Amino acid sequence: MGTSCIIRHFEHYAELTQSDRDLLASLERSPESSPKNTVLWEQGAPSEFFYTVSRGWAVSYRNMENGTRQVLDIYVPGDIIGLREFAFQKRVAGLMVLTDAELCAFPKMRLTEVFSKSILLCSIFFMITARDQAILLERLVNLGRRSAKEKLAHFLVEMCKRLGKTNPAVANELKLPLTQALIADALGLSAVHVSRTFQELKETGQVGVSNGGIEVHDIEGLKEIAGFDPSYLEEDIDAILEHSRRGEINN
Amino acid sequence: MGTSCIIRHFEHYAELTQSDRDLLASLERSPESSPKNTVLWEQGAPSEFFYTVSRGWAVSYRNMENGTRQVLDIYVPGDIIGLREFAFQKRVAGLMVLTDAELCAFPKMRLTEVFSKSILLCSIFFMITARDQAILLERLVNLGRRSAKEKLAHFLVEMCKRLGKTNPAVANELKLPLTQALIADALGLSAVHVSRTFQELKETGQVGVSNGGIEVHDIEGLKEIAGFDPSYLEEDIDAILEHSRRGEINN
DNA sequence: CGCCGCGTTGAAGAAAATCAAAGCACGTGG
DNA sequence: CCACGTGCTTTGATTTTCTTCAACGCGGCG
């Protein structure tokens, strides 16, 4: 099965010991593939696993009573899904894969076992959760206090940044497997308004379209439109690890 | 100095051992009081401590370039401030106390030490962070896909629930030390629209005013207006602790 | 071919923002 | 005790932003 998905992910943050790797490997199940547009669970379903995305895109969403939908998160390869349900028995949101995808499951309840055995892994998990919160905050700002144009620009920049982290090649070409309706549901807008706003960005040259994908021509321009501040994506793992190691010595 | 703030808070979740208590007590500094309207830090300031609120209200916010402001969180006694900055060197948002308040500081970097010494405390911290994320998600939904009236109703119900958790008396009388401008900044609305929306709720009898405070007359009505689903506030600590204890045995 | 999902366009309407002024409660100083 | 200032809320009029509805275009695919 090669290097497991989460090990690769975590080694991006810090050097793991062999026992850390063994520990992670013992938890991770083999990847499960799902064809595009599969709903893996609905909100309210029991929440026993979290997942890492090894291939494809997924989206978590909330269906509202009035028939609308709010997209809460968009997941790309390398992301972790469902950590936030650590404290809950049930899924707080539905999950759908957008493309053919592969996810690796982890039994949620064995996380505490990991925590007790490796302070390093514990710190990394905590760091990831805290960083995810910072991202959510930024999204809150996006929904609360930005115009449609700013929202869309900010969204595109964030996707660029996140994709660029694992795949430096895609710095300014975005092939998003997202419909405009889905982007609308992520930004709290209507689909037609997203379409119009895209037109605006095309006219002023920040984005373009090429065979179904979105091309980002001017990421700096988008950043300016959005008032983008990248600091919320720049977690600092080193300082934590420093102390984490010190904690280990104290053990 | 009596029982420390965070110990009281944590014992609400689980029974701590004496060594857990000692560990927490060794970290917590004595409470610092701040007069109302004090800004404790601005976004971008170094982030070395997190805090527990032992008295008073506080609010974290983000100032936008266009002069507007987004309120990210409102903190009441018992809440923890700044855990989300675990992974960051800098504050991602400003913090202001709204009333005269007392906060207890914790050196952020000693968290990993706590994690390594007590799997129970580690689990509780993780649980709190995960639950905070669930609350943020609900707020995302609130900002993205609800009308002004629904937003306000949802906001009031959430505050009721959160206050009622520590103080069962205030189930349906709310004395909020919040201006309408601040509520507006929390909900992504303008202050005048919040005022108008309040009028609506008064006319239909869900809320009233008495000497400066807000009275909630009909919390069920508000829930219905908002489409309120309380499950995001009902974390389930027991299942986690069960496994946490098992983890400890494995040590 | 014809259907279907998705994007685009236009027109009309609703929701909320903005601007400006006035009211009200409260504290302060004369 | 009253006048005054200040911070917050309310109100009305106007404008902007976004939604809704409906229709059409367009490419892919059975």
Coordinates of C-alpha atoms (C1' of nucleotides) in Angstrom, one line a residue:
Chain A
M1 CA 0.0 0.0 0.0
G2 CA 3.0 2.3 0.0
T3 CA 3.3 5.3 2.3
S4 CA 0.0 6.0 3.9
C5 CA -1.9 9.1 3.1
I6 CA -1.8 10.7 6.5
I7 CA 1.9 9.9 7.0
R8 CA 2.8 11.8 3.9
H9 CA 0.6 14.6 5.0
F10 CA 2.1 14.8 8.5
E11 CA 5.7 14.6 7.3
H12 CA 5.0 17.8 5.5
Y13 CA 4.9 19.4 8.9
A14 CA 7.6 17.6 10.9
E15 CA 9.9 14.6 10.9
L16 CA 8.2 11.6 12.4
T17 CA 9.9 8.9 14.3
Q18 CA 9.4 5.3 13.2
S19 CA 7.0 4.7 16.0
D20 CA 4.9 7.7 15.0
R21 CA 4.7 6.3 11.6
D22 CA 3.8 2.9 12.8
L23 CA 1.1 4.4 15.0
L24 CA -0.5 6.3 12.2
A25 CA -0.2 3.3 9.9
S26 CA -2.0 1.1 12.4
L27 CA -4.9 3.4 12.4
E28 CA -5.3 4.2 8.7
R29 CA -7.6 2.0 6.7
S30 CA -6.9 1.4 3.1
P31 CA -8.3 4.0 0.8
E32 CA -11.9 3.7 -0.4
S33 CA -12.8 5.1 -3.7
S34 CA -16.1 6.9 -4.5
P35 CA -17.4 7.9 -7.9
K36 CA -18.1 11.6 -8.5
N37 CA -21.2 13.1 -6.9
T38 CA -21.5 10.4 -4.3
V39 CA -23.0 11.5 -1.0
L40 CA -20.9 9.8 1.7
W41 CA -23.1 10.9 4.6
E42 CA -25.8 13.4 5.5
Q43 CA -25.9 15.7 8.4
G44 CA -27.0 13.8 11.5
A45 CA -25.4 10.5 10.4
P46 CA -23.2 8.8 13.1
S47 CA -19.7 10.1 13.1
E48 CA -17.2 7.3 13.7
F49 CA -14.4 8.1 11.3
F50 CA -12.5 11.0 10.1
Y51 CA -10.9 10.9 6.7
T52 CA -7.9 12.1 4.7
V53 CA -8.3 12.9 1.1
S54 CA -5.8 11.1 -1.0
R55 CA -7.4 11.9 -4.4
G56 CA -10.2 14.1 -5.7
W57 CA -12.3 16.8 -4.3
A58 CA -15.1 16.8 -1.7
V59 CA -17.4 19.3 -0.1
S60 CA -19.2 19.5 3.2
Y61 CA -22.5 21.3 3.3
R62 CA -25.6 22.0 5.2
N63 CA -29.1 21.8 3.8
M64 CA -31.4 24.4 5.1
E65 CA -35.1 24.1 5.6
N66 CA -36.0 26.8 3.1
G67 CA -34.4 24.6 0.4
T68 CA -31.1 26.5 0.2
R69 CA -27.7 25.1 1.0
Q70 CA -24.6 26.4 2.7
V71 CA -21.3 25.0 1.6
L72 CA -19.0 24.9 4.7
D73 CA -15.8 23.5 3.3
I74 CA -14.2 22.4 0.2
Y75 CA -11.6 19.6 0.5
V76 CA -8.7 18.9 -1.8
P77 CA -6.0 16.2 -1.6
G78 CA -4.1 16.4 1.6
D79 CA -7.0 17.8 3.6
I80 CA -8.5 16.1 6.7
I81 CA -12.2 15.7 6.9
G82 CA -14.3 15.5 10.0
L83 CA -11.7 16.3 12.8
R84 CA -14.2 18.9 14.0
E85 CA -16.7 16.2 14.9
F86 CA -14.3 14.8 17.5
A87 CA -16.6 16.0 20.2
F88 CA -19.9 15.0 18.5
Q89 CA -21.7 11.7 18.0
K90 CA -23.3 12.9 14.8
R91 CA -22.1 14.6 11.6
V92 CA -22.8 18.3 11.8
A93 CA -22.8 18.5 8.0
G94 CA -23.2 16.4 4.9
L95 CA -20.3 15.3 2.7
M96 CA -20.3 14.8 -1.0
V97 CA -17.4 14.0 -3.3
L98 CA -17.3 16.2 -6.4
T99 CA -14.9 14.1 -8.5
D100 CA -13.9 10.5 -8.4
A101 CA -12.1 10.4 -5.1
E102 CA -10.2 8.3 -2.7
L103 CA -10.5 8.8 1.1
C104 CA -8.7 7.0 3.9
A105 CA -10.7 6.4 7.1
F106 CA -9.6 6.7 10.7
P107 CA -11.6 5.5 13.7
K108 CA -12.2 8.8 15.5
M109 CA -12.1 7.2 18.9
R110 CA -8.6 6.0 18.6
L111 CA -7.4 9.6 18.4
T112 CA -7.0 9.7 22.2
E113 CA -4.8 6.7 21.9
V114 CA -2.6 8.5 19.5
F115 CA -2.5 11.5 21.8
S116 CA -1.3 9.4 24.7
K117 CA 1.4 7.7 22.7
S118 CA 2.9 10.6 20.8
I119 CA 3.1 14.1 21.9
L120 CA 4.3 15.1 18.5
L121 CA 1.4 13.7 16.7
C122 CA -0.9 15.2 19.3
S123 CA 0.6 18.6 18.7
I124 CA 0.2 18.3 15.0
F125 CA -3.4 17.3 15.2
F126 CA -4.0 20.2 17.5
M127 CA -2.2 22.5 15.2
I128 CA -4.3 21.4 12.3
T129 CA -7.5 21.9 14.1
A130 CA -6.4 25.4 15.3
R131 CA -5.4 26.3 11.7
D132 CA -8.7 25.1 10.4
Q133 CA -10.4 27.4 12.8
A134 CA -8.4 30.3 11.6
I135 CA -9.5 29.5 8.0
L136 CA -13.1 29.4 9.2
L137 CA -12.7 32.8 10.8
E138 CA -11.5 34.2 7.5
R139 CA -14.5 32.7 5.8
L140 CA -16.8 34.3 8.4
V141 CA -15.3 37.7 7.6
N142 CA -15.8 36.9 3.9
L143 CA -19.5 36.2 4.3
G144 CA -20.1 39.0 6.8
R145 CA -18.4 42.0 5.5
R146 CA -17.4 41.7 1.8
S147 CA -19.2 42.5 -1.4
A148 CA -19.9 39.7 -3.9
K149 CA -16.9 40.7 -6.0
E150 CA -14.7 40.7 -3.0
K151 CA -16.1 37.4 -1.8
L152 CA -15.4 35.7 -5.2
A153 CA -11.9 37.2 -5.4
H154 CA -11.1 36.1 -2.0
F155 CA -12.4 32.6 -2.6
L156 CA -10.3 32.2 -5.7
V157 CA -7.2 33.4 -4.0
E158 CA -7.7 31.1 -1.1
M159 CA -8.2 28.1 -3.4
C160 CA -5.1 29.0 -5.3
K161 CA -3.1 29.2 -2.1
R162 CA -4.4 26.0 -0.8
L163 CA -3.8 24.1 -4.0
G164 CA -0.4 25.6 -4.4
K165 CA 0.7 24.3 -1.1
T166 CA 0.7 20.7 -2.2
N167 CA 1.2 21.3 -5.9
P168 CA 3.4 24.4 -6.5
A169 CA 2.7 24.1 -10.3
V170 CA -0.9 25.3 -10.1
A171 CA 0.1 28.7 -8.8
N172 CA -2.1 30.6 -11.2
E173 CA -4.1 28.2 -13.3
L174 CA -7.1 26.8 -11.5
K175 CA -9.0 23.9 -12.8
L176 CA -11.9 23.9 -10.3
P177 CA -14.3 21.0 -10.5
L178 CA -16.9 23.3 -9.0
T179 CA -20.2 24.6 -10.5
Q180 CA -21.1 28.2 -10.1
A181 CA -24.0 27.1 -8.1
L182 CA -21.7 25.4 -5.6
I183 CA -19.5 28.5 -5.4
A184 CA -22.6 30.5 -4.8
D185 CA -23.6 28.2 -1.9
A186 CA -20.1 28.6 -0.4
L187 CA -20.2 32.4 -0.6
G188 CA -23.8 32.9 0.4
L189 CA -24.8 34.3 -3.0
S190 CA -27.2 33.2 -5.8
A191 CA -25.9 31.3 -8.7
V192 CA -26.8 34.0 -11.2
H193 CA -25.1 36.7 -9.2
V194 CA -21.9 34.5 -9.2
S195 CA -22.2 34.3 -12.9
R196 CA -22.5 38.1 -13.3
T197 CA -19.6 38.7 -10.9
F198 CA -17.4 36.3 -12.9
Q199 CA -18.2 38.4 -15.9
E200 CA -16.9 41.4 -14.2
L201 CA -13.7 39.7 -13.2
K202 CA -13.3 38.5 -16.8
E203 CA -13.8 42.0 -18.2
T204 CA -11.1 43.5 -16.0
G205 CA -8.8 40.6 -16.8
Q206 CA -8.2 39.0 -13.5
V207 CA -9.6 35.7 -14.6
G208 CA -10.4 33.9 -17.8
V209 CA -11.8 30.6 -19.0
S210 CA -10.1 27.8 -20.9
N211 CA -11.9 24.6 -21.7
G212 CA -14.0 24.4 -18.7
G213 CA -11.4 25.5 -16.1
I214 CA -10.8 28.9 -14.6
E215 CA -7.6 30.6 -15.3
V216 CA -6.3 33.1 -12.8
H217 CA -4.5 35.7 -14.8
D218 CA -3.8 38.2 -12.1
I219 CA -3.7 36.8 -8.6
E220 CA -2.2 40.0 -7.3
G221 CA -5.2 41.9 -8.7
L222 CA -7.5 39.4 -7.0
K223 CA -5.7 39.8 -3.7
E224 CA -6.1 43.6 -4.0
I225 CA -9.8 43.3 -4.8
A226 CA -10.4 40.9 -1.9
G227 CA -8.1 42.7 0.6
F228 CA -6.4 39.4 1.0
D229 CA -4.2 38.9 4.0
P230 CA -2.4 35.5 3.7
S231 CA -1.4 35.3 7.4
Y232 CA -4.3 33.1 8.3
L233 CA -2.8 30.3 6.1
E234 CA 0.6 30.6 7.5
E235 CA 0.7 28.5 10.6
D236 CA 3.9 28.3 12.4
I237 CA 4.5 24.7 13.3
D238 CA 8.2 25.1 14.3
A239 CA 7.6 27.0 17.5
I240 CA 5.1 24.4 18.6
L241 CA 7.4 21.5 17.8
E242 CA 10.2 23.1 19.7
H243 CA 8.1 23.0 22.8
S244 CA 6.6 19.7 21.9
R245 CA 10.0 18.2 21.9
R246 CA 10.8 19.8 25.2
G247 CA 7.6 18.3 26.6
E248 CA 8.7 14.9 25.5
I249 CA 11.9 15.2 27.4
N250 CA 10.0 16.1 30.5
N251 CA 8.0 12.8 30.2
Chain B
M1 CA -6.6 32.5 45.4
G2 CA -9.4 29.9 45.6
T3 CA -10.2 27.4 42.9
S4 CA -8.7 28.6 39.6
C5 CA -10.8 29.7 36.8
I6 CA -10.0 27.0 34.4
I7 CA -10.2 24.2 36.9
R8 CA -13.7 25.1 37.7
H9 CA -14.4 25.2 34.0
F10 CA -12.9 21.8 33.2
E11 CA -14.5 20.1 36.2
H12 CA -17.7 20.9 34.4
Y13 CA -16.7 18.4 31.8
A14 CA -15.0 15.7 33.8
E15 CA -13.7 14.7 37.2
L16 CA -10.0 15.8 37.4
T17 CA -7.4 14.0 39.3
Q18 CA -5.4 16.0 41.8
S19 CA -2.4 16.0 39.5
D20 CA -4.5 17.4 36.7
R21 CA -5.6 20.2 39.0
D22 CA -2.0 20.9 40.1
L23 CA -0.9 21.0 36.5
L24 CA -3.6 23.5 35.5
A25 CA -3.0 25.6 38.6
S26 CA 0.7 25.7 37.9
L27 CA 0.0 27.3 34.5
E28 CA -2.8 29.7 35.3
R29 CA -1.7 33.2 36.3
S30 CA -3.7 35.3 38.7
P31 CA -6.7 37.1 37.1
E32 CA -6.1 40.5 35.6
S33 CA -8.9 42.9 35.6
S34 CA -9.6 45.3 32.7
P35 CA -12.1 48.2 32.8
K36 CA -14.8 48.2 30.2
N37 CA -14.0 49.0 26.6
T38 CA -10.3 48.2 27.0
V39 CA -8.6 46.8 23.9
L40 CA -6.4 44.0 25.1
W41 CA -4.7 43.5 21.7
E42 CA -5.1 44.3 18.1
Q43 CA -4.9 41.8 15.2
G44 CA -1.2 41.1 14.4
A45 CA 0.0 41.5 18.0
P46 CA 2.1 38.7 19.3
S47 CA 0.1 35.8 20.7
E48 CA 1.8 34.3 23.7
F49 CA -1.1 33.6 26.0
F50 CA -4.6 32.3 25.9
Y51 CA -7.2 33.4 28.5
T52 CA -10.1 32.2 30.4
V53 CA -12.9 34.6 31.2
S54 CA -13.7 34.6 34.9
R55 CA -15.8 37.7 34.9
G56 CA -17.3 40.1 32.3
W57 CA -17.8 40.0 28.5
A58 CA -15.3 40.3 25.7
V59 CA -15.4 40.3 22.0
S60 CA -13.0 39.4 19.2
Y61 CA -13.2 41.3 16.0
R62 CA -11.5 42.1 12.7
N63 CA -11.2 45.6 11.4
M64 CA -11.5 45.8 7.6
E65 CA -9.8 48.1 5.3
N66 CA -13.1 49.7 4.2
G67 CA -13.7 50.8 7.7
T68 CA -16.2 48.1 8.6
R69 CA -15.7 45.5 11.3
Q70 CA -16.6 41.9 11.6
V71 CA -17.2 40.5 15.1
L72 CA -15.9 37.0 15.2
D73 CA -16.8 35.9 18.7
I74 CA -18.4 37.0 21.9
Y75 CA -17.0 35.6 25.1
V76 CA -18.8 35.2 28.4
P77 CA -17.6 33.9 31.7
G78 CA -16.3 30.4 31.4
D79 CA -15.2 30.8 27.8
I80 CA -11.6 30.3 26.6
I81 CA -10.1 33.0 24.4
G82 CA -7.3 32.5 21.9
L83 CA -7.0 28.7 21.8
R84 CA -7.3 29.0 18.0
E85 CA -4.1 30.9 17.8
F86 CA -2.2 27.8 19.1
A87 CA -0.6 27.5 15.6
F88 CA 0.1 31.1 15.0
Q89 CA 2.6 33.6 16.3
K90 CA 0.3 36.5 15.9
R91 CA -3.3 37.3 16.9
V92 CA -5.6 36.7 14.0
A93 CA -8.2 39.1 15.5
G94 CA -8.4 42.0 18.0
L95 CA -9.9 41.6 21.5
M96 CA -11.8 44.1 23.5
V97 CA -13.6 43.7 26.8
L98 CA -17.1 45.1 26.8
T99 CA -17.7 45.3 30.5
D100 CA -15.3 45.4 33.4
A101 CA -13.8 42.0 33.2
E102 CA -11.3 39.6 34.7
L103 CA -9.2 37.2 32.6
C104 CA -6.7 34.6 33.5
A105 CA -3.7 34.2 31.3
F106 CA -2.0 30.9 30.3
P107 CA 1.3 30.7 28.5
K108 CA 0.3 29.2 25.2
M109 CA 3.5 27.3 24.7
R110 CA 3.1 25.2 27.8
L111 CA 0.0 23.6 26.4
T112 CA 2.1 20.8 24.8
E113 CA 3.5 20.2 28.3
V114 CA 0.0 19.7 29.5
F115 CA -0.8 17.4 26.7
S116 CA 2.2 15.2 27.4
K117 CA 1.4 14.9 31.1
S118 CA -2.4 14.4 31.1
I119 CA -4.2 12.7 28.3
L120 CA -7.5 13.7 30.0
L121 CA -6.7 17.4 29.9
C122 CA -5.4 16.9 26.3
S123 CA -8.7 15.4 25.3
I124 CA -10.7 18.2 27.0
F125 CA -8.7 20.8 25.2
F126 CA -9.2 19.1 21.9
M127 CA -12.9 18.7 22.6
I128 CA -13.3 22.3 23.3
T129 CA -11.5 23.3 20.2
A130 CA -13.6 21.0 18.1
R131 CA -16.8 22.3 19.7
D132 CA -15.7 25.9 19.0
Q133 CA -15.3 24.9 15.4
A134 CA -18.8 23.5 15.3
I135 CA -20.1 26.8 16.7
L136 CA -18.2 28.7 14.0
L137 CA -19.8 26.5 11.3
E138 CA -23.2 27.4 12.6
R139 CA -22.3 31.0 12.4
L140 CA -21.1 30.5 8.9
V141 CA -24.5 29.2 8.0
N142 CA -26.1 32.1 9.8
L143 CA -24.2 34.6 7.8
G144 CA -24.5 32.8 4.5
R145 CA -28.0 31.7 4.2
R146 CA -30.3 33.4 6.6
S147 CA -32.3 36.6 6.4
A148 CA -31.7 39.5 8.9
K149 CA -34.6 38.4 11.0
E150 CA -33.4 34.8 11.1
K151 CA -29.9 35.9 11.9
L152 CA -31.0 38.0 14.8
A153 CA -33.3 35.3 16.2
H154 CA -30.6 32.7 15.9
F155 CA -28.1 35.0 17.5
L156 CA -30.4 35.6 20.5
V157 CA -31.1 31.9 20.9
E158 CA -27.5 31.0 20.8
M159 CA -26.6 33.6 23.4
C160 CA -29.5 32.3 25.6
K161 CA -28.2 28.8 25.4
R162 CA -24.6 29.7 26.1
L163 CA -25.5 31.9 29.0
G164 CA -27.9 29.3 30.4
K165 CA -25.2 26.7 30.4
T166 CA -23.3 28.3 33.2
N167 CA -26.2 30.2 34.8
P168 CA -29.5 28.3 34.5
A169 CA -31.4 31.3 35.9
V170 CA -31.1 33.4 32.8
A171 CA -33.0 31.0 30.6
N172 CA -35.2 33.7 29.1
E173 CA -34.1 37.1 30.3
L174 CA -31.1 38.4 28.5
K175 CA -29.2 41.4 29.8
L176 CA -26.7 41.8 27.0
P177 CA -24.0 44.4 27.3
L178 CA -24.0 44.7 23.6
T179 CA -24.8 47.7 21.4
Q180 CA -26.9 47.1 18.3
A181 CA -23.9 48.3 16.3
L182 CA -21.9 45.4 17.7
I183 CA -24.6 42.9 17.0
A184 CA -24.7 44.3 13.5
D185 CA -21.0 43.7 13.1
A186 CA -21.5 40.1 14.4
L187 CA -24.3 39.4 11.9
G188 CA -22.9 41.2 8.9
L189 CA -25.6 43.8 8.9
S190 CA -25.9 47.5 9.4
A191 CA -26.8 48.9 12.7
V192 CA -29.9 50.6 11.5
H193 CA -31.2 47.4 10.0
V194 CA -30.6 45.6 13.3
S195 CA -32.7 48.2 14.9
R196 CA -35.5 47.8 12.5
T197 CA -35.3 44.0 12.8
F198 CA -35.5 44.3 16.5
Q199 CA -38.7 46.3 16.1
E200 CA -40.2 43.5 14.1
L201 CA -39.4 41.0 16.8
K202 CA -40.9 43.3 19.4
E203 CA -44.1 43.8 17.5
T204 CA -44.6 40.0 17.2
G205 CA -43.8 39.6 20.9
Q206 CA -40.7 37.4 20.8
V207 CA -38.6 40.0 22.6
G208 CA -39.1 43.1 24.7
V209 CA -37.0 45.6 26.4
S210 CA -36.7 46.4 30.1
N211 CA -34.3 49.0 31.5
G212 CA -31.7 48.6 28.9
G213 CA -31.7 44.8 28.7
I214 CA -33.3 42.5 26.2
E215 CA -36.1 40.3 27.4
V216 CA -36.7 37.1 25.5
H217 CA -40.4 36.4 25.9
D218 CA -40.7 33.5 23.4
I219 CA -37.6 31.5 23.0
E220 CA -39.5 28.8 21.2
G221 CA -40.8 31.4 18.7
L222 CA -37.2 32.6 18.1
K223 CA -36.0 29.1 17.5
E224 CA -38.8 28.6 15.0
I225 CA -37.9 31.8 13.2
A226 CA -34.3 30.9 13.1
G227 CA -34.7 27.3 12.3
F228 CA -32.5 26.6 15.3
D229 CA -31.0 23.2 15.7
P230 CA -29.3 22.9 19.1
S231 CA -27.2 19.9 18.3
Y232 CA -24.1 22.0 17.5
L233 CA -24.0 23.1 21.2
E234 CA -24.4 19.6 22.6
E235 CA -21.0 18.1 22.5
D236 CA -20.7 14.6 23.9
I237 CA -17.7 14.5 26.2
D238 CA -18.5 11.1 27.8
A239 CA -17.7 8.9 24.8
I240 CA -14.4 10.7 24.4
L241 CA -13.5 10.4 28.1
E242 CA -14.3 6.7 27.9
H243 CA -11.7 6.2 25.3
S244 CA -9.4 8.7 26.9
R245 CA -9.3 6.6 30.1
R246 CA -8.7 3.5 28.0
G247 CA -5.8 5.4 26.4
E248 CA -4.4 6.1 29.8
I249 CA -4.4 2.4 30.7
N250 CA -2.5 1.6 27.6
N251 CA 0.3 4.0 28.6
Chain C
dC1 C1' -31.8 14.0 -32.5
dG2 C1' -33.3 15.6 -28.1
dC3 C1' -32.4 15.9 -23.4
dC4 C1' -30.0 17.7 -19.5
dG5 C1' -26.9 20.2 -16.7
dC6 C1' -24.8 24.4 -16.6
dG7 C1' -23.9 29.1 -17.7
dT8 C1' -25.7 33.5 -19.4
dT9 C1' -29.0 37.4 -20.0
dG10 C1' -32.7 40.6 -19.1
dA11 C1' -36.3 42.5 -16.3
dA12 C1' -38.5 43.2 -12.0
dG13 C1' -38.6 43.1 -7.2
dA14 C1' -36.9 42.4 -2.4
dA15 C1' -33.7 43.0 1.1
dA16 C1' -30.5 45.6 3.2
dA17 C1' -27.2 49.7 3.0
dT18 C1' -26.6 54.5 3.3
dC19 C1' -27.5 59.2 4.6
dA20 C1' -29.3 62.4 7.5
dA21 C1' -31.9 64.0 11.2
dA22 C1' -34.1 63.5 15.4
dG23 C1' -35.1 61.3 20.0
dC24 C1' -33.7 59.5 24.3
dA25 C1' -31.2 58.1 28.4
dC26 C1' -27.5 59.1 31.2
dG27 C1' -23.8 61.4 33.4
dT28 C1' -21.3 65.7 34.1
dG29 C1' -20.6 70.2 35.3
dG30 C1' -22.4 74.6 36.2
Chain D
dC1 C1' -31.7 71.3 39.8
dC2 C1' -31.1 72.2 35.2
dA3 C1' -28.4 72.7 30.9
dC4 C1' -25.6 70.3 28.0
dG5 C1' -22.9 66.7 25.7
dT6 C1' -22.4 62.1 24.4
dG7 C1' -23.4 57.6 23.0
dC8 C1' -26.9 54.8 21.4
dT9 C1' -31.3 54.0 19.1
dT10 C1' -34.9 55.2 16.1
dT11 C1' -37.1 57.0 11.9
dG12 C1' -37.8 58.4 7.1
dA13 C1' -36.2 58.8 2.4
dT14 C1' -33.3 57.2 -1.1
dT15 C1' -30.1 54.1 -3.3
dT16 C1' -27.4 50.0 -3.9
dT17 C1' -26.8 45.3 -4.0
dC18 C1' -28.4 41.1 -4.7
dT19 C1' -32.4 37.8 -5.6
dT20 C1' -35.9 35.8 -8.2
dC21 C1' -38.1 34.4 -12.2
dA22 C1' -38.1 33.2 -16.8
dA23 C1' -36.0 32.4 -21.0
dC24 C1' -32.4 31.2 -23.9
dG25 C1' -27.7 29.3 -25.4
dC26 C1' -24.6 25.7 -25.5
dG27 C1' -21.9 21.6 -25.2
dG28 C1' -21.9 16.7 -24.0
dC29 C1' -24.0 12.4 -24.3
dG30 C1' -27.3 8.6 -24.5

